[in-house]
Every structure is written in C-alpha cells, then in structure tokens.
Coordinates of C-alpha atoms and ligand atoms in Angstrom, one line a residue:
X1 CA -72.8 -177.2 -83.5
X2 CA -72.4 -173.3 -84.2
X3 CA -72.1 -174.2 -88.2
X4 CA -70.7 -170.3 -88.6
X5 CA -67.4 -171.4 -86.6
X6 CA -66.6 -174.2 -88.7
X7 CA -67.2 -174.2 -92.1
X8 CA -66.5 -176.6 -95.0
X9 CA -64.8 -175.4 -97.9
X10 CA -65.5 -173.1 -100.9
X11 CA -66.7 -175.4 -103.4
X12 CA -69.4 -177.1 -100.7
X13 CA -70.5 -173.0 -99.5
X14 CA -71.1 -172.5 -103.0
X15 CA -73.0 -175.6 -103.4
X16 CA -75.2 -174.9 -100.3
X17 CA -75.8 -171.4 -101.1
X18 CA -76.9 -172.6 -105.0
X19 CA -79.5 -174.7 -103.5
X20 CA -80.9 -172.6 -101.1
X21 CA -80.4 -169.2 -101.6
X22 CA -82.0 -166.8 -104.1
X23 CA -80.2 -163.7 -104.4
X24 CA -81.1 -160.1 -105.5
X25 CA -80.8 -159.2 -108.8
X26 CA -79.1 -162.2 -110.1
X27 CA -79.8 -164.6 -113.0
X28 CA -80.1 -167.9 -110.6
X29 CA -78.9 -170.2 -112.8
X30 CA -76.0 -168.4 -114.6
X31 CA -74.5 -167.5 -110.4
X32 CA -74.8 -171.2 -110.0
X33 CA -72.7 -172.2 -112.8
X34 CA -69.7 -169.6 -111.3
X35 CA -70.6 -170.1 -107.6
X36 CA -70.7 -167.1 -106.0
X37 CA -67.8 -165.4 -104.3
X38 CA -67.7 -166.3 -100.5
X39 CA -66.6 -163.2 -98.3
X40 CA -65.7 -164.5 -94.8
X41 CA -64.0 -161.4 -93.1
X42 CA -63.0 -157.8 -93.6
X43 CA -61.5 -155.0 -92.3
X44 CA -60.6 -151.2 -93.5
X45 CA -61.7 -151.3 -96.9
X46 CA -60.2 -154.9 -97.0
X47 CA -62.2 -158.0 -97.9
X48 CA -61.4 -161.3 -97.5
X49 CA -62.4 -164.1 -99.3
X50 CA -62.9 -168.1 -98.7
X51 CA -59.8 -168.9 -100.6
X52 CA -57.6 -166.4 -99.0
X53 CA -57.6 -164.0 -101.4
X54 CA -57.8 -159.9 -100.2
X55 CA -59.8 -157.6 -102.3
X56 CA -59.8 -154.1 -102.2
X57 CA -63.8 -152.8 -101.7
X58 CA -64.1 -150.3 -104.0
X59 CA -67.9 -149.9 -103.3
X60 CA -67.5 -150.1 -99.5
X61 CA -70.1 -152.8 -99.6
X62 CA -72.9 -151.7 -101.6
X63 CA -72.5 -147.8 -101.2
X64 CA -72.7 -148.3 -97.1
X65 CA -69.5 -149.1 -95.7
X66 CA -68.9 -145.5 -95.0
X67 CA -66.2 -145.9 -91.7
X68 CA -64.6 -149.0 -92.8
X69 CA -64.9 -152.5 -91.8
X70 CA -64.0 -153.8 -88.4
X71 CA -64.7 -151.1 -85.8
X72 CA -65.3 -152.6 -82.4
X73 CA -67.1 -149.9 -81.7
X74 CA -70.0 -151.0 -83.3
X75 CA -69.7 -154.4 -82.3
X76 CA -69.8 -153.3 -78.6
X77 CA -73.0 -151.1 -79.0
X78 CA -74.8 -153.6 -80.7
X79 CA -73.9 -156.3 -78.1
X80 CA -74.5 -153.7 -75.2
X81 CA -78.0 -152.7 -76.7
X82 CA -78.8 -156.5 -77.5
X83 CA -78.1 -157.1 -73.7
X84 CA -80.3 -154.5 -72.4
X85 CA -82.8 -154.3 -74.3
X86 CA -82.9 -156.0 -77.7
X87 CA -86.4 -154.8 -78.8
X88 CA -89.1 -152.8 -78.2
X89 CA -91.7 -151.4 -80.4
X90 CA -92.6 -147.5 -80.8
X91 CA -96.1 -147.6 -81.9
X92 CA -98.0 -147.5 -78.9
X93 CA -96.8 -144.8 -76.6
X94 CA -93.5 -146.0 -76.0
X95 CA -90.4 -144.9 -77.1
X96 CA -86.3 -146.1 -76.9
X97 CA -83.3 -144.5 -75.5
X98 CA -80.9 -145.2 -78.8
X99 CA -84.3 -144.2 -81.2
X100 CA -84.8 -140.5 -79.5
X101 CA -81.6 -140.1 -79.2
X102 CA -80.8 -140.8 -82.9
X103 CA -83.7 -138.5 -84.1
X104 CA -82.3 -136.0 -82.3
X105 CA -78.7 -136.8 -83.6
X106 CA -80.3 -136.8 -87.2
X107 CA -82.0 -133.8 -86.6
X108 CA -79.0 -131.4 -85.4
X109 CA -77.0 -132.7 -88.7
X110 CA -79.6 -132.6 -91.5
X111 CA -79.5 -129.1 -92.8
X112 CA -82.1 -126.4 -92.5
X113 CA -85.5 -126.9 -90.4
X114 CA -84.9 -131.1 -91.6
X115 CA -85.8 -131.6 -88.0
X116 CA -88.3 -134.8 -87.5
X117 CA -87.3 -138.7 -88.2
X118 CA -89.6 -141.4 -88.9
X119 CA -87.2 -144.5 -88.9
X120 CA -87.5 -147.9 -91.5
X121 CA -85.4 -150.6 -91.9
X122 CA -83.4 -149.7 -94.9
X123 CA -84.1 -147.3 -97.9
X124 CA -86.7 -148.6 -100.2
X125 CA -89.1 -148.6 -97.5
X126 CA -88.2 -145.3 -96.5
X127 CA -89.5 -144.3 -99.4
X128 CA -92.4 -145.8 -99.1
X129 CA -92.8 -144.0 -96.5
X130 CA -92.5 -141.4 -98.1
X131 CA -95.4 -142.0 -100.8
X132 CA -97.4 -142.3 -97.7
X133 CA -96.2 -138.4 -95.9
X134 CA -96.8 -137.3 -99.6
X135 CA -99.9 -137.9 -99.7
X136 CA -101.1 -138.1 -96.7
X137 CA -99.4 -134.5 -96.2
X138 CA -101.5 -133.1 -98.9
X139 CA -104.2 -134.3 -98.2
X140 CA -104.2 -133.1 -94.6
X141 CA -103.9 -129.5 -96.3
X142 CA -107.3 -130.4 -98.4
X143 CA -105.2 -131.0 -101.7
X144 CA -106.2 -135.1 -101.8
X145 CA -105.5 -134.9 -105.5
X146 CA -102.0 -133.7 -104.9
X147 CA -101.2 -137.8 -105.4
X148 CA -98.5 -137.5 -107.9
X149 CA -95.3 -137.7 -106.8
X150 CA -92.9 -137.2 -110.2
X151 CA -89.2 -139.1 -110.3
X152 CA -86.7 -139.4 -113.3
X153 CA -85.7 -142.6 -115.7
X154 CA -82.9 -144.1 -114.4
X155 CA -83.1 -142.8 -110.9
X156 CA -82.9 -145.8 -108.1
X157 CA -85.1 -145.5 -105.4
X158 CA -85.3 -149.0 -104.1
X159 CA -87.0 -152.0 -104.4
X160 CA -90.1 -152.4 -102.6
X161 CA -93.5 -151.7 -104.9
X162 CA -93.0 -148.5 -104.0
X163 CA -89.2 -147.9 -103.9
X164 CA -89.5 -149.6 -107.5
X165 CA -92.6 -147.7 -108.6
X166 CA -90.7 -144.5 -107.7
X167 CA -87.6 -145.5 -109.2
X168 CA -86.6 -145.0 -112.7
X169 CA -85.1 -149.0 -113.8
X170 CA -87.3 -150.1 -116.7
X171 CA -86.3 -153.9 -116.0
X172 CA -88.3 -153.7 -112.6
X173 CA -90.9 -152.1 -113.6
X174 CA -91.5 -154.6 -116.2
X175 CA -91.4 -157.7 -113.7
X176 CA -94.8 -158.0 -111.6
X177 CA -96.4 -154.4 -113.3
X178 CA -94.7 -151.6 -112.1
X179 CA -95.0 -148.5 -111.8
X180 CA -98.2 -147.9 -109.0
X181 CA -100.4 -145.1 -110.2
X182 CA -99.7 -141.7 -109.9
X183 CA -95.8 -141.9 -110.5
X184 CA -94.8 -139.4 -113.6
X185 CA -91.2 -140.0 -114.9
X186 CA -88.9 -137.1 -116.6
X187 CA -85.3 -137.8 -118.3
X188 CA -82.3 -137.7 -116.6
X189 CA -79.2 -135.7 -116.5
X190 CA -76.8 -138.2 -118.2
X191 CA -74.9 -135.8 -120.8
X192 CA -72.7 -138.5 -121.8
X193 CA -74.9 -140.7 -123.3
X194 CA -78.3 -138.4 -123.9
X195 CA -76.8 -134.4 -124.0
X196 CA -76.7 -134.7 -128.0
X197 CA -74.6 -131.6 -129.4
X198 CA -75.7 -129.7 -126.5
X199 CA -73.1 -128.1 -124.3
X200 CA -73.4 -129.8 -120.4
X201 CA -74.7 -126.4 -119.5
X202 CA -77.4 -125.9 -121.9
X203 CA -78.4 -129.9 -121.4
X204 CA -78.8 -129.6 -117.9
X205 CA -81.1 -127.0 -117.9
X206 CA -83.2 -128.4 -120.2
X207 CA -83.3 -131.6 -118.5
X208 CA -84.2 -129.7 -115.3
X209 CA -86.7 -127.5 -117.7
X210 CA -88.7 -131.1 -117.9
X211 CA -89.9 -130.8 -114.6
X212 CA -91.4 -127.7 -115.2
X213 CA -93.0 -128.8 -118.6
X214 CA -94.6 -132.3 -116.9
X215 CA -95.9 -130.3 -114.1
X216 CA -97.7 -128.6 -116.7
X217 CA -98.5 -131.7 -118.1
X218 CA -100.5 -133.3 -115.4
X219 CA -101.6 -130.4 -113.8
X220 CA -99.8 -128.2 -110.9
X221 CA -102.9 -128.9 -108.7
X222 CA -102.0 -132.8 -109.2
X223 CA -98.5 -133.3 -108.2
X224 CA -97.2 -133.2 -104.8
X225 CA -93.7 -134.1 -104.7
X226 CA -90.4 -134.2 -106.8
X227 CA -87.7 -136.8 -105.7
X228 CA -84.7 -137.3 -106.7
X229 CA -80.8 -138.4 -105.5
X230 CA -78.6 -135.4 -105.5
X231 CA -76.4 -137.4 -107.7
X232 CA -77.4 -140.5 -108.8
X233 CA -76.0 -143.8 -107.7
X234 CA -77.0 -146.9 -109.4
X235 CA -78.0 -145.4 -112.4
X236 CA -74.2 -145.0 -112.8
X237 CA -72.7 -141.9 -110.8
X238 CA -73.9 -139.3 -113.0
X239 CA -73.4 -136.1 -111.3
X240 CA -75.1 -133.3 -113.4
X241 CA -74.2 -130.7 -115.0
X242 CA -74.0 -127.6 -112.7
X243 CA -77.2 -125.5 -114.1
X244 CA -79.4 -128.9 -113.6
X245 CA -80.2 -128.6 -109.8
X246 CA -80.9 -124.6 -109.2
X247 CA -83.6 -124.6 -111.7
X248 CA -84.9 -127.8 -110.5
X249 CA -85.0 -126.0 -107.0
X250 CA -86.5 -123.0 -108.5
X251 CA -89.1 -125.5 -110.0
X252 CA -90.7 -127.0 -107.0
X253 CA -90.6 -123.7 -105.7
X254 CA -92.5 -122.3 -107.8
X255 CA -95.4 -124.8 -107.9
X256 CA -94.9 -125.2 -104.5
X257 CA -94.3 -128.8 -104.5
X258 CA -92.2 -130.9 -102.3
X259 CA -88.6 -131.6 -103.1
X260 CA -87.1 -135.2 -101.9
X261 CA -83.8 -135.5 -101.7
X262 CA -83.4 -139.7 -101.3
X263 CA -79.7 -139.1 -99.7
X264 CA -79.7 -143.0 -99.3
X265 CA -76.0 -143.4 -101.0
X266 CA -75.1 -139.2 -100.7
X267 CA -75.5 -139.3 -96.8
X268 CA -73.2 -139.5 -94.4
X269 CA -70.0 -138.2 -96.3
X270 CA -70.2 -139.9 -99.6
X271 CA -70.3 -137.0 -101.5
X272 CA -67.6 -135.1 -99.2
X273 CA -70.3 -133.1 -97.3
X274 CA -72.4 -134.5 -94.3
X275 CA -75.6 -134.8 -96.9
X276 CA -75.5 -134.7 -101.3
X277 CA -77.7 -131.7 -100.9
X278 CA -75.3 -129.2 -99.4
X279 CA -72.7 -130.6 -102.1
X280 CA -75.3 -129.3 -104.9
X281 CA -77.1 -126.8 -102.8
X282 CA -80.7 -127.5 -102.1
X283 CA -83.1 -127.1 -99.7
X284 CA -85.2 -130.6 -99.8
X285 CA -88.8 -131.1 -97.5
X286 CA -88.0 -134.7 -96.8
X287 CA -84.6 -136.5 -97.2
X288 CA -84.4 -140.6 -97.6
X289 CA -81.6 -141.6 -95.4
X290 CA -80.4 -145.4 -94.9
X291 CA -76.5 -147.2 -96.0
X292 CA -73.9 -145.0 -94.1
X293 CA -76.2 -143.8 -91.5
X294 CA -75.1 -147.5 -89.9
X295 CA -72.4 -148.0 -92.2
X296 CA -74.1 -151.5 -93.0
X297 CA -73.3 -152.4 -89.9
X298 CA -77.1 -152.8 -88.9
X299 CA -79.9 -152.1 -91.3
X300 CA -81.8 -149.0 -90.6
X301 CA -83.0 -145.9 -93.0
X302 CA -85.6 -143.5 -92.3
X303 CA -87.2 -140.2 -93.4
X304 CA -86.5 -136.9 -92.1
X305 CA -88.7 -134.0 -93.0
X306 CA -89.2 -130.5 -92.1
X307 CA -90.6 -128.5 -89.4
X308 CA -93.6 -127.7 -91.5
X309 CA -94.0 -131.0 -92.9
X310 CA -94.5 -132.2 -89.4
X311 CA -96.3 -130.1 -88.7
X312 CA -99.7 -130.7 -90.7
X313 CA -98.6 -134.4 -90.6
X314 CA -99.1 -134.0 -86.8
X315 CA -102.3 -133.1 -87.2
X316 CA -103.3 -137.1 -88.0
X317 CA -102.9 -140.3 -87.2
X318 CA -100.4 -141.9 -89.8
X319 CA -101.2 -144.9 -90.1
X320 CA -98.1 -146.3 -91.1
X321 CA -95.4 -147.9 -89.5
X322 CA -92.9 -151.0 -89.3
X323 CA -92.0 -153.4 -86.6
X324 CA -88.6 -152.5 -86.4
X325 CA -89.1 -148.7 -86.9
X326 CA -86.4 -147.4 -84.6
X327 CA -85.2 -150.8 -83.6
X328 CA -83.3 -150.0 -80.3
X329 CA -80.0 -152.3 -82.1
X330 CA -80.0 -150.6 -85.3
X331 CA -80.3 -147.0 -83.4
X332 CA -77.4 -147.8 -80.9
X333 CA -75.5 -149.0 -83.7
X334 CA -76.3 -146.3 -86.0
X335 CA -75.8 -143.2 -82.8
X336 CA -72.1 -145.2 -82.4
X337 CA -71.1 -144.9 -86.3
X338 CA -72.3 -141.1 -86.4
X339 CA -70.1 -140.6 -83.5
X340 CA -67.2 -142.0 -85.3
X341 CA -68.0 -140.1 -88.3
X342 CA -67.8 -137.0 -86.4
X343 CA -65.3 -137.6 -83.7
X344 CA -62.3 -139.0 -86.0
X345 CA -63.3 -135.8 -88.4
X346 CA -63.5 -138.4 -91.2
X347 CA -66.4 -136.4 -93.2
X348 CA -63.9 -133.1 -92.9
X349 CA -60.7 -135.4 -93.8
X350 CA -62.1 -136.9 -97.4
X351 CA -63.3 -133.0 -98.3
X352 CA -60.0 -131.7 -97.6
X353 CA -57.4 -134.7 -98.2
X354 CA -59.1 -137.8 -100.0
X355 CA -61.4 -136.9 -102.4
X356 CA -59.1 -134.3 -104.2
X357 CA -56.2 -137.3 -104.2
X358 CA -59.1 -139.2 -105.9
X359 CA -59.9 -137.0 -107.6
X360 CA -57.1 -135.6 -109.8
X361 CA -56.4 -139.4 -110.5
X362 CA -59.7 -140.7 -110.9
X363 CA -60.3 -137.7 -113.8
X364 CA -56.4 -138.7 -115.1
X365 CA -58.2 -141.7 -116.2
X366 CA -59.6 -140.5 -119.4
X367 CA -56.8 -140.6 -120.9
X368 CA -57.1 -144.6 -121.2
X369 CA -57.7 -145.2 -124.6
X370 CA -61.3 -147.5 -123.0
X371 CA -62.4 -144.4 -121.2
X372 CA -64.7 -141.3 -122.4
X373 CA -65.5 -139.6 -119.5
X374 CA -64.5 -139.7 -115.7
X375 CA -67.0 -138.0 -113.4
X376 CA -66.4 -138.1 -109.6
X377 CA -68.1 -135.8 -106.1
X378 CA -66.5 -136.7 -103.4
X379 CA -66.2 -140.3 -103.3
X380 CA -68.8 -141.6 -105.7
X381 CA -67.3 -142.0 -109.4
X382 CA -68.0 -143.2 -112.7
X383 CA -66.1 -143.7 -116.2
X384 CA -67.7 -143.9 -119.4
X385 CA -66.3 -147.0 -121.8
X386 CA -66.5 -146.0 -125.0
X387 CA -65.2 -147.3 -128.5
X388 CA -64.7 -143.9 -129.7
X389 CA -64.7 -140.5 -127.1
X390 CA -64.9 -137.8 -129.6
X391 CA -68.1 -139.2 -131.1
X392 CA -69.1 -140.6 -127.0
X393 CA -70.1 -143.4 -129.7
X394 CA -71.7 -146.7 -127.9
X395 CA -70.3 -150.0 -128.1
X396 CA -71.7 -152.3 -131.6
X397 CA -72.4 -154.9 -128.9
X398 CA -76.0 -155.0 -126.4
X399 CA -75.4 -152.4 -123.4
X400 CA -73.3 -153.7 -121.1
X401 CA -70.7 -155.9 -122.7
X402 CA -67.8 -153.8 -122.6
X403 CA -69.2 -153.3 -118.7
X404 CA -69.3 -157.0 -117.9
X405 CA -65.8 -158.0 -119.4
X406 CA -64.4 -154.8 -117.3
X407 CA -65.9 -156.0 -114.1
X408 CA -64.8 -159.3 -114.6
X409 CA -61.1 -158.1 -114.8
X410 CA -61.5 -156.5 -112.3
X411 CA -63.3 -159.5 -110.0
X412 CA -60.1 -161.3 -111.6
X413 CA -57.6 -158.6 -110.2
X414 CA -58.9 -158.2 -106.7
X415 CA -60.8 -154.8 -106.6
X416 CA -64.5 -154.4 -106.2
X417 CA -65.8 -152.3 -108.9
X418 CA -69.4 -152.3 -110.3
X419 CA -70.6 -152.0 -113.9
X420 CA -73.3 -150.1 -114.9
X421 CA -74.6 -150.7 -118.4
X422 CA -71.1 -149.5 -120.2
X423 CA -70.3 -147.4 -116.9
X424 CA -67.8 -148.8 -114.3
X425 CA -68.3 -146.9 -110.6
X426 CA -66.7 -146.8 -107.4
X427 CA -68.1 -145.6 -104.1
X428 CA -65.3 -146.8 -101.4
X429 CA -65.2 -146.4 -97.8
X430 CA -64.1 -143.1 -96.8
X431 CA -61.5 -144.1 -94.5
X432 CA -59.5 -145.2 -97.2
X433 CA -56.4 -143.7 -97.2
X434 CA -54.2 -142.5 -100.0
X435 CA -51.5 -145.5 -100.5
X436 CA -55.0 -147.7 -100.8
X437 CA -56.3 -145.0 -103.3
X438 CA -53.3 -145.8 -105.0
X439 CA -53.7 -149.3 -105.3
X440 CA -57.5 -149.5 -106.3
X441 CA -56.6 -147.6 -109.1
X442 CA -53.3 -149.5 -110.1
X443 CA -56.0 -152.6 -110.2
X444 CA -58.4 -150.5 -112.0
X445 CA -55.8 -149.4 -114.6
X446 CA -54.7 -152.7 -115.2
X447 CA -58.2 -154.0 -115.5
X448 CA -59.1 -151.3 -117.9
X449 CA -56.1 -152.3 -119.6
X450 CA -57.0 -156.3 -120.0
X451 CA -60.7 -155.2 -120.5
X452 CA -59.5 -152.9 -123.9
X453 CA -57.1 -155.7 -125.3
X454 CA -60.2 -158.1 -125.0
X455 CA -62.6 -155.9 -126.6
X456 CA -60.1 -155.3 -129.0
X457 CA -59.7 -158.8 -130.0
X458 CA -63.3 -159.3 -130.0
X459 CA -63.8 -156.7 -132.7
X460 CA -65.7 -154.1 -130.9
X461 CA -62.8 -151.5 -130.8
X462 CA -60.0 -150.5 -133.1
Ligands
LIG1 N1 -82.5 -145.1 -102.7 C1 -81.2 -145.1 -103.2 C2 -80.7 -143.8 -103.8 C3 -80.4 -146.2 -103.2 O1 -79.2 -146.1 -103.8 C4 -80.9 -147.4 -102.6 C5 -80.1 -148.7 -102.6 N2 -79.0 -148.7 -103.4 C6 -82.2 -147.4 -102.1 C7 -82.9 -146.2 -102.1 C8 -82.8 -148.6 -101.5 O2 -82.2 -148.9 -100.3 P1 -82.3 -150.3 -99.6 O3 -81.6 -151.3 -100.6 O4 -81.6 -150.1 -98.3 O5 -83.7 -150.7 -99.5

C-alpha cells in the first residue's frame, strides 16, 4: 500500500510523526504537546494544510521557494532525469550532462570572474567546503598558516560542524563544543539593537572597522578569509547600514584576504538582483549558493569561486567531495528553475514592480504602535517589536516573548511568518503578486494587532 496516497487524519500524522520523528531545531517534547502542523499540498505561495486550512507562505518555505510552488516544470525534469539516468558520481573522471551544464549556467550569472562550481547538497556543507578551498587555497600558495577564516556573531552559516563553527548562533555552539579552531568572530551590523547613540552611518563603519582591528589582532599573515551574508538572514533580516559593506570590501582588500559572500538566502532574486552582492556592491572570491538555486524543489548548494581561486586550487588534488556532488536530479531540476527564473523575467519583475509595492507598505508598518523599525531589500524583511521606539527599549520579558506570541497570531491567522528573538521576518516567493502582498500584510497587521493587545494585557507594554 503506497501509505502517501491514503493517509489517516491529522490527529494520528501528528501522533506518528511525535514518535518517530526528530525535528531540527525544535524542543521535542514541547512540538509533541501542540503536534506539529501537517502541510499536505501547495501551490503559488499557497500552502495547504491537513485540516483544509490555506496559509499564505510568507517565507516561501524556509527562504527557498523562490518561483512558487507547483511548477510542472520541475516535476517533469526531475522525472525525465530520474528516468535516464538517476545517478552517477563525478569523482572519478566522469562527469553529467545536467552537472556541466549547471556550472556553466552558474558561471555566466555569478558576477565578475565567479566562474568555477564545486556542487554540495545544500548550504551548510557548502560551506564546509569552503573551510576546505580556504585553506587548502592558502596553502597551495605556501601560506599553510593562513587557517583562520573570520565570520560575525549572529551570522547563519549552516549547521554542519563546520557551517555551525562558521556561523555566529551562540546556542549551537554551545551544544556538542563549537566553534572548530581557527574561526575568529566580529560584531554585527544590527543598529537597532547594538548602534548605541551612534548614527546608522557612523555604526556601520565601525562595525565594518572590526574587521580591520581583528585582522590586526590575530595577525594579517593568519587569516585567510572573511565571510559573510550580504544581508543577513536568520539572524533576523538585518540589512546594514550603507557605509558597512565598502569598507568591509576595502578591508579584505587591503590584507588581501578572501571575501565569501554565503548568498545561500540572497541568491537567485531574493534580494531583487540575481545575487545579494550586486544589491550591496561587492566583489566576493567564493560565493555559497543553495535554497533558490532549486527553489527547494531538490536539495542542491554549491561553491563558486573565481578564476584565480581555481586556479592555484587546480594545482592539487582536493580531496574533498560528496556522493551527491552534482547529483544529475538536483542539477536538471536546478538548470529547469534557473530557466524559469530567467525566462518569465521574474528576477527583473520583483526589482521593478514587487519589491517597491512591498516595500512602501512593509516600511508603512512602523507606524504600528508594536513596531520600531521595518527594514526590507528586495524581498527579505524584518520589523523590530519594541515596547518603546524612541528609546528602541527591549521588552522586560527573556528575548523572544513578544516574538513568540506574534508568530503564534500569526500561525493562528493563516500567514507564515518567522520570529527572530523580538524580530518577526518575511522572505516570500517572488512570484507573489501584489493582491497576495496585500493580503499577507492584512494578516500580518492584524496579527501585530492581537500580538500588542496581548502584550499589553500581560504588562509588558503600556
Ligand atoms: N547559509 C545561510 C546564509 C543560510 O541561510 C543557510 C540556511 N538557512 C545555510 C547557510 C545552510 O543551508 P542548509 O540549511 O541548506 O544547509
């Protein structure tokens, strides 16, 4: 019996999945008392859910869903791939039709000399990978101590040892002895909560002015790379102040370390150009790429780095590699949702139509009396809750109260929004047109407006 055709009800799913599945980043036993929320079918940027109930997906996924749910399109080039060939490996002399084909693809729209791929299976081991080109890059140029590779706090770079190590989350490091050696950490751009009585200005190039100082720190002849999103994602959407990323580029310039760009959320249109570094102008040596490179519709990420970066990488075997590096499935799937991408204009259509509508009433949303901030590029945005915005004061109550009760209105109302700490973010697909705009926002409004009466009642706002 094909138990996916005909399923029991919610209340038995939810059972099942309690006993059997362990999901990420959840509190086990707390899910189990709820049951999770079974999503059967979608399409557009509409979910639907065991009960019947249609949600609007406000985070296209998780950050990935960039063309929309339900193109038969994919569908057809994965089941055409799976019929002809459904695997092969690349490691030992062999290469794929869909895999070349996507390298290429990847290298004509990556910016600059961006022009080699070296495919994983999703993003945190892409940058793993990239620990690996790092150093091994350096020390193919007879720099071996060139080992550390310096991130931010608060930056999300994945969830492998090293995807963890490199990211910024204090909560993973501290489960299982994170970070790996050789990972340095600098402050991050976040004005709202950390920019003091600075202007943004003046904050972001001191934050970027960190870089320069830990450099200096640990030695210039120890650090091989910088990486960093272009804006960051799960740390909460916080796009920086505009003086942060020139002098960060200036920076690794000038010590002549490598710049990663992990473009794992900015890719593919998110941030209404192709990649998050043309939206904040900079030139990075190796760019993380995974989420709307497939649109979730198959896992894949990968690493593309420059012509010189190659180069001396060339001149080694890497010994690196994963089973389904380039998986012939993935890459079909992948080379089909690029097409889309660029054939229905859609990266061109949210620069010049949807992200401004989002925009001008995303930013109208600070005038909710819950609201501090509104920050949005392209279509990634964030609010700041706050109990008082002229002081940006913080909520009397652990980080991420007034967060949780705003997400749960929101779960309550049918849109898809995530929390961050006191930080509530979208990131929706970017077909979404402008009469669905409208309606994620009414939802968000309204579940703004139950989440202030409740903090109100609970005493942690006037
Ligand atoms: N880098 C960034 C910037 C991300 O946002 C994520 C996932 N949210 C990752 C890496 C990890 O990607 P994955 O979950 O596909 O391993």
């Amino acid at each position: 019996m094909n138990v996916l055709a005909n399923y029991p009800p919610t209340a038995e799913l939810q059972a099942i999945d309690s006993a059997h599945h362990l999901h990420p980043f959840s509190h086990a036993n707390d899910l189990a008392k709820r049951g999770p929320r079974v999503i059967t079918s979608a399409k557009g940027v509409w979910l639907k859910d065991s009960d019947g109930n249609e949600i609007i997906d406000g985070m296209a996924g998780l950050w990935c869903v960039n063309i929309g749910y339900g193109r038969d399109e994919l569908a057809d080039a994965a089941s055409r791939q799976m019929r002809e060939l459904p695997f092969y490996n690349t490691f030992f002399k062999t290469t794929t039709v869909p895999a070349l084909m996507l390298a290429r693809k990847l290298a004509e729209l990556a910016p600059g000399p961006l022009n080699h791929v070296f495919f994983a299976n999703g993003g945190s081991d892409a940058n793993d990978t990239n620990i690996r080109i790092v150093r091994t890059y350096w020390a193919e140029k007879g720099q071996p101590e060139r080992s550390v590779i310096i991130s931010r706090w608060n930056g999300y770079h994945g969830s492998t040892i090293g995807g963890a190590s490199l990211g910024g989350m204090k909560a993973m490091h501290g489960q299982g002895g994170l970070p790996i050696p050789d990972i340095a950490f600098i402050d991050q751009p976040n004005w709202w909560a950390e920019g003091g009585d600075m202007t943004p200005e003046e904050f972001g190039l001191e934050r970027a002015r960190q870089l320069e100082a830990k450099i200096k720190e640990i030695g210039p002849d120890r650090v091989g790379a910088f990486i960093a999103e272009p804006i960051q994602g799960a740390g909460g959407v916080i796009v920086p102040p505009d003086s942060y990323w020139p002098e960060i580029q200036r920076i690794v310039k000038k010590y002549g370390i490598l710049l990663i760009a992990d473009e794992v959320i900015c890719g593919f249109g998110r941030t209404a150009n192709w990649f998050g570094s043309q939206t904040v102008g900079i030139e990075p040596d190796i760019m993380t790429i995974a989420k709307g490179l497939s649109s979730g519709y198959a896992p894949i990420g990968a690493s593309i780095v420059t012509d010189e970066v190659s180069e001396v990488l060339s001149n080694t075997e890497f010994n690196h590699g994963y089973t389904y590096s380039g998986h012939p499935v993935s890459c079909a799937v992948a080379l089909e949702n690029l097409r889309i991408l660029e054939e229905e204009g859609i990266v061109d259509r949210v620069r010049s139509e949807t992200a401004p509508y989002l925009k001008q009433q995303w930013e109208a949303l600070v005038d909710h009396p819950l609201i501090g901030e509104a920050k949005i590029a392209g279509m990634m945005a964030s609010v700041a809750l706050t109990p008082n915005k002229a002081t940006r004061a913080k909520f009397d109550a652990p980080a991420g109260t007034a967060g949780f009760i705003c997400r749960d209105r929101c779960f309550a109302n049918n849109v898809i929004m995530r929390s961050v700490g006191d930080r509530m973010i979208i990131s929706p697909p970017l077909t979404i047109t402008k009469d669905e705009i409208d309606i994620l926002l009414s939802r968000a409004r309204k579940s703004m407006d139950e989440a202030h009466a409740q903090l109100k009642a609970d005493g942690l706002m006037a």
